[in-house]
Short mmCIF file of C-alpha atoms and ligand atoms in Angstrom, two decimals:
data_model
loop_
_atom_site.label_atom_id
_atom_site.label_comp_id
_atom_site.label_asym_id
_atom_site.label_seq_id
_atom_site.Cartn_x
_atom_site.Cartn_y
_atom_site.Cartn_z
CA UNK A 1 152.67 89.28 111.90
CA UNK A 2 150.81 92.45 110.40
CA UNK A 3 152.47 95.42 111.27
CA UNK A 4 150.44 98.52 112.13
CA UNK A 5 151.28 102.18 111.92
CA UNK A 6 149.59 105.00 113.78
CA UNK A 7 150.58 108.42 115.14
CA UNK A 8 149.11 110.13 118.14
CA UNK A 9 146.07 112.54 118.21
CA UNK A 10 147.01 116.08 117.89
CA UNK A 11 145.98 118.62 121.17
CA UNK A 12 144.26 120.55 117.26
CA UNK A 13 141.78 117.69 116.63
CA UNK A 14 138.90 120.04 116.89
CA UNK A 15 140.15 122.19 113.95
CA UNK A 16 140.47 119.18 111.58
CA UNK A 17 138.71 119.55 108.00
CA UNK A 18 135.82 118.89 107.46
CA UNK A 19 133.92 118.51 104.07
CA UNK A 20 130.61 117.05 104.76
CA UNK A 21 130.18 117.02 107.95
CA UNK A 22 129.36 120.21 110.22
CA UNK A 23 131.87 120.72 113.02
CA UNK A 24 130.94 119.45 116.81
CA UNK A 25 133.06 120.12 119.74
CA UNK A 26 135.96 117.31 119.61
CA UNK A 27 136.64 115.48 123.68
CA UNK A 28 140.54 115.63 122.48
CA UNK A 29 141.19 113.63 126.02
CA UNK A 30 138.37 111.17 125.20
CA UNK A 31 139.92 110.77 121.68
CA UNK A 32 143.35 110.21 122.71
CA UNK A 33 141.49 107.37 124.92
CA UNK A 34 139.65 106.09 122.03
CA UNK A 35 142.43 106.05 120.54
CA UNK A 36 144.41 103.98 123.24
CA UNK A 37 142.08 101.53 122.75
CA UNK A 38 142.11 101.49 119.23
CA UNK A 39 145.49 100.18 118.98
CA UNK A 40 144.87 97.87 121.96
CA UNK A 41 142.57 95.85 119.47
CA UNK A 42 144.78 96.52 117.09
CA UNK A 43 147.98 94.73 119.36
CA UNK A 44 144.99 91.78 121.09
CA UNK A 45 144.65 90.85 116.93
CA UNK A 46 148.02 90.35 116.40
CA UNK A 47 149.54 93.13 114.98
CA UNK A 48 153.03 94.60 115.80
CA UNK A 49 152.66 98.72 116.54
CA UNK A 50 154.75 101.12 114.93
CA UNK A 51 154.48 105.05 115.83
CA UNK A 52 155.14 107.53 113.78
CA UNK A 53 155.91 111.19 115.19
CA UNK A 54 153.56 113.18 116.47
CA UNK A 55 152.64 116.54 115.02
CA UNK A 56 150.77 118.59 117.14
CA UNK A 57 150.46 121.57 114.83
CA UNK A 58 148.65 119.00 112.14
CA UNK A 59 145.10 118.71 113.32
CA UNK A 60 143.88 115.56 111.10
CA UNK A 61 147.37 114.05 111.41
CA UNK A 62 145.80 110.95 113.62
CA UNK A 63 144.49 109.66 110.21
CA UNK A 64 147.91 108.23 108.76
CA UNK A 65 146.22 106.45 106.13
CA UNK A 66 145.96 109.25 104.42
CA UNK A 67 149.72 109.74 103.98
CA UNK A 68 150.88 105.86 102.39
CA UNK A 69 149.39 103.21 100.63
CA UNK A 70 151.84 99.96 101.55
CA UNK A 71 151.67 96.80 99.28
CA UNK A 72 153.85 93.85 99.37
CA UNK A 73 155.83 95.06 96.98
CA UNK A 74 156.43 99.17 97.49
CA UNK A 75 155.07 102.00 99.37
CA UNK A 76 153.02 104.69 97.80
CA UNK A 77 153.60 107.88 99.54
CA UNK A 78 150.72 110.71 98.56
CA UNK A 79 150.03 113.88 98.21
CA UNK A 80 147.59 114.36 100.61
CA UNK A 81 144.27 116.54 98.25
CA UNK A 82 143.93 119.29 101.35
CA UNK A 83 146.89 121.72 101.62
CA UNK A 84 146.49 121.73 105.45
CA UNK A 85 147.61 117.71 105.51
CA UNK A 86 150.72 118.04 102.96
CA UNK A 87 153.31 118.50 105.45
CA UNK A 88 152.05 115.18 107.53
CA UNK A 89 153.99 112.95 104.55
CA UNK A 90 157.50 113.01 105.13
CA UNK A 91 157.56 112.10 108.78
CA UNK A 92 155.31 108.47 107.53
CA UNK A 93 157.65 108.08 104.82
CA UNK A 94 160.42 108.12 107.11
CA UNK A 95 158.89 105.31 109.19
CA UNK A 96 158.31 103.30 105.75
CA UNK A 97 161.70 103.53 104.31
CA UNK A 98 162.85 100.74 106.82
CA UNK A 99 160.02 98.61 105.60
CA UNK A 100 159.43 98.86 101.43
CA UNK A 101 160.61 100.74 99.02
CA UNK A 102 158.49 103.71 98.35
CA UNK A 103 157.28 105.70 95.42
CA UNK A 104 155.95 109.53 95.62
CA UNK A 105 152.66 110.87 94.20
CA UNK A 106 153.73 114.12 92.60
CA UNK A 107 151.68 117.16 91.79
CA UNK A 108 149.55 118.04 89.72
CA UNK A 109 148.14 114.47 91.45
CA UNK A 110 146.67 114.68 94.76
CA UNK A 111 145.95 111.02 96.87
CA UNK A 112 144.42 110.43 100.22
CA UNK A 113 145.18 106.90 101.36
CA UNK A 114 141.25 106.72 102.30
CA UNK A 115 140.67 107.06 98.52
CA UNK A 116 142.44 104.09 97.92
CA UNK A 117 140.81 100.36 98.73
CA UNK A 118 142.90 97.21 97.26
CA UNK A 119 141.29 93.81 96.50
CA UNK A 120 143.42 91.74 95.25
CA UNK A 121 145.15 92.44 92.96
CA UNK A 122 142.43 95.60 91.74
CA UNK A 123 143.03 99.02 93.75
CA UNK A 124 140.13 101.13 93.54
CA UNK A 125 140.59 104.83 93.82
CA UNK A 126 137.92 107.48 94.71
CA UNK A 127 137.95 110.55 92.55
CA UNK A 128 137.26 112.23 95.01
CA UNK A 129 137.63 116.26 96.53
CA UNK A 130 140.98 114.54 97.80
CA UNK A 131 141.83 112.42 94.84
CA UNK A 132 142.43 112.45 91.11
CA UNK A 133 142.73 111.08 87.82
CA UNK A 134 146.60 112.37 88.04
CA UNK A 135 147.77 110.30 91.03
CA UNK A 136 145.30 107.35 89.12
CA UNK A 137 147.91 107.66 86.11
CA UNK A 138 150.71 107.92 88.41
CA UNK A 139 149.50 104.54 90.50
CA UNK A 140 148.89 102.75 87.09
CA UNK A 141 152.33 103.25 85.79
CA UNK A 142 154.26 102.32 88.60
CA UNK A 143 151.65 99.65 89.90
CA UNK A 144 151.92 97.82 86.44
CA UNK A 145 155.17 96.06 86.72
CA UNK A 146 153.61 94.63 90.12
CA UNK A 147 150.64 93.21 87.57
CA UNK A 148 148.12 95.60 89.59
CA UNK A 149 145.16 97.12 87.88
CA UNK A 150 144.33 100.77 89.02
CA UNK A 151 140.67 101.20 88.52
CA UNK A 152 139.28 105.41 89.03
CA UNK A 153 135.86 105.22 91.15
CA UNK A 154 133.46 108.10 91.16
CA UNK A 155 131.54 109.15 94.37
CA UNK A 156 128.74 111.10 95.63
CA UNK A 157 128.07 112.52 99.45
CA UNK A 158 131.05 111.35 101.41
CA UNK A 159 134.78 112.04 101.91
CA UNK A 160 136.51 108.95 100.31
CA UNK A 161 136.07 105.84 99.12
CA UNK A 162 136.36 103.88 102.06
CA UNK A 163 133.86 106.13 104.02
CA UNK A 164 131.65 104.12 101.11
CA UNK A 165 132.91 100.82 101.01
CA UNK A 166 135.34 98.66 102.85
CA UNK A 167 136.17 94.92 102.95
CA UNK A 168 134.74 92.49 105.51
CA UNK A 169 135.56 89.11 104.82
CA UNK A 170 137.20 87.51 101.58
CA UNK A 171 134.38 87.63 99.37
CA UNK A 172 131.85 90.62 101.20
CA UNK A 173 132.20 93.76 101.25
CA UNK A 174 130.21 97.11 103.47
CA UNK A 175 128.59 99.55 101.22
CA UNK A 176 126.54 102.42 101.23
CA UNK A 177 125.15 102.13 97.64
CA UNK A 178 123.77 106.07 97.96
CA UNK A 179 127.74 106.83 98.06
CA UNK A 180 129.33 104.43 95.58
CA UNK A 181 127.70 102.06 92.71
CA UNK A 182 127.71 98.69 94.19
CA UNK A 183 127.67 97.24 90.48
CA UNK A 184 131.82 98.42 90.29
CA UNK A 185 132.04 95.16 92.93
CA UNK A 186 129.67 92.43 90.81
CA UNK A 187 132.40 89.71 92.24
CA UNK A 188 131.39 90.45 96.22
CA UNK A 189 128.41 89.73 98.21
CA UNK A 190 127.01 93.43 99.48
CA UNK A 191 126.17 94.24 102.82
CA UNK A 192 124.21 97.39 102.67
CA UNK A 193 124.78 99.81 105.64
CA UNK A 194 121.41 100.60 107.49
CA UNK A 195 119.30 103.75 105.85
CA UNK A 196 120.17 105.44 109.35
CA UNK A 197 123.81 104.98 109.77
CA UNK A 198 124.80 106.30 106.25
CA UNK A 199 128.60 106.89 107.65
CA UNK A 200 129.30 102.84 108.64
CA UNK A 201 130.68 101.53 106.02
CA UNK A 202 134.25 102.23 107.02
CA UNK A 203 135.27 98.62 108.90
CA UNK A 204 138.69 97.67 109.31
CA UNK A 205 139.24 93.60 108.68
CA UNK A 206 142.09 92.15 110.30
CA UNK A 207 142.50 88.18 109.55
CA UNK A 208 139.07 87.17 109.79
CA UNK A 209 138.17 90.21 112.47
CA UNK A 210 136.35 93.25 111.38
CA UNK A 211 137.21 96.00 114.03
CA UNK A 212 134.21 97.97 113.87
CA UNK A 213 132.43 101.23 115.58
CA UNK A 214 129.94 100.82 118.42
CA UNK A 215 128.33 104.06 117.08
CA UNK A 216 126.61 102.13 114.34
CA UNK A 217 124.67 99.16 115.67
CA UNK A 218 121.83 98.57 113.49
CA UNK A 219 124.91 98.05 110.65
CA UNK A 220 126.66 95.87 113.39
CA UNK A 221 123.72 93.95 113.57
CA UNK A 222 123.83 93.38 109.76
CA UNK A 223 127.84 91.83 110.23
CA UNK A 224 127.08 89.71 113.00
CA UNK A 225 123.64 88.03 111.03
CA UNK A 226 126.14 87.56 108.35
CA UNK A 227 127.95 85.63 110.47
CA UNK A 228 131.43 87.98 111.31
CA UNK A 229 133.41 88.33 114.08
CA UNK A 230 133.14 91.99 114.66
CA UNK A 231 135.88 93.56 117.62
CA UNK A 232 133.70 97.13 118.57
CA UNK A 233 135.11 100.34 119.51
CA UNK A 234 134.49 103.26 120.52
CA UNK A 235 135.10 106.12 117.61
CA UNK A 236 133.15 108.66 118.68
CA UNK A 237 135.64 111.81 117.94
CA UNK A 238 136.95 110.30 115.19
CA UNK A 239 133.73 110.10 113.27
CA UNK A 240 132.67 113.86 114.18
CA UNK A 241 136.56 114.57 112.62
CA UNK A 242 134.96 112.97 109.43
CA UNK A 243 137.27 109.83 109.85
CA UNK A 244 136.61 106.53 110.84
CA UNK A 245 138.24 103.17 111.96
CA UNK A 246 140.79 102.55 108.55
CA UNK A 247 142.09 106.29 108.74
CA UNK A 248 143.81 106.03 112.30
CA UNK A 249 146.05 103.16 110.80
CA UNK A 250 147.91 101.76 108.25
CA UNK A 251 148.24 97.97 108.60
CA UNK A 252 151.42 96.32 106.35
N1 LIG B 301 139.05 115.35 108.85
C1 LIG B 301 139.49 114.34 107.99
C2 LIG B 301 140.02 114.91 106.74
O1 LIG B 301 139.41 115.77 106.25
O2 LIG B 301 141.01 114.61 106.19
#
């Protein structure tokens, strides 16, 4: 059974960072909702829930992905790349002590977990505003023993990686080619997000699953013709706090 996980929304979601986006007015009760039901379809698709503490004073500290990057073998705890996230590490590496071994990104590198999207036995990393060629260097060395190959991935337009790709089924992946150069994933079949939904091509696959947002249909509409079993919710806040549905998670 997957394990999964998450920490609360903090009361300070509205003053999260944002880098691309302009800020909106954030419904922190609706979010907490959204959030409720987030890791309902996270528990309905079989995974076991894990909390870690919540840190009210840490207004993007709902997107835990940021602070670990679990494989089988170890735990890579980051250095988050915006100085207003660094103190939301410790409390997620205390959580993932019990569960791997883990390994610290030290400075100069800086890593946000939604820089960071494994396939196999490849983990790409955006060099992004977040992430850099430091905490790459630090990943390859002690990722090497574990045979995995730690591959640097330039961006354009977006936050991290996964806000322009993510995996939806063994062999396909969700892009938004004006983000990311679809040619870095030649071994995939590409679905393109829709030309009006440039921000849906975060998806979250669980087993055969892709949890999904309800705020980009047309893109939905792309999964389901390709024949996926999509579980929507509703991410609303999230996505005006520049996140989406990997970054309220971290599934083990
Ligand atoms: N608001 C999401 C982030 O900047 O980390």
């Amino acid at each position: 059974m997957p394990t999964a996980l998450l920490r609360p929304v903090s009361p300070r979601m509205a003053e999260c960072e944002l880098t691309h986006f302009e800020r909106q007015p954030i419904d922190v009760a609706l979010a907490e909702k959204q959030h409720q039901d987030y890791e309902d379809a996270l528990r309905y698709l079989g995974c076991e829930i894990v909390h870690a503490p919540a840190l009210p004073d840490f207004p993007d500290s709902v997107f835990v992905e940021d602070c670990a990057v679990v494989l089988d073998e170890i735990a890579i705890i980051t250095l988050p790349g915006a100085d207003s996230r660094k103190g939301e590490i410790d409390s997620v590496a205390t959580v993932l002590e019990k569960y791997r071994p883990l390994h610290r990104i030290e400075a100069p590198g800086v890593l946000d977990g939604g820089d960071v999207l494994r396939l196999g036995k490849k983990i790409f990393v955006g060099l992004s505003s977040r992430s850099n060629a430091e905490a790459v260097r630090q990943m390859q060395n002690v990722l090497k023993p574990f045979d995995y190959e730690v591959i640097g991935v330039h961006l354009t337009g977006c936050l991290h990686l996964k806000s322009a790709v993510t995996q939806v089924s063994i062999d396909t992946l969700l892009l938004n080619s004006e983000w990311v150069d679809a040619n870095l994933f030649s071994n995939y079949k590409i679905i393109e997000t829709h030309s009006d939904e440039p921000g849906a091509a975060n998806a979250l696959l669980l087993g055969d699953t892709v949890i999904f947002p309800l705020d980009f249909p047309q893109t939905a509409l792309r999964l389901l013709e390709a024949g996926m079993d999509i579980y929507l919710v509703d991410n609303s806040e999230v996505i005006k706090a520049e996140g989406g549905v990997t970054c309220c998670s971290v599934v083990f």
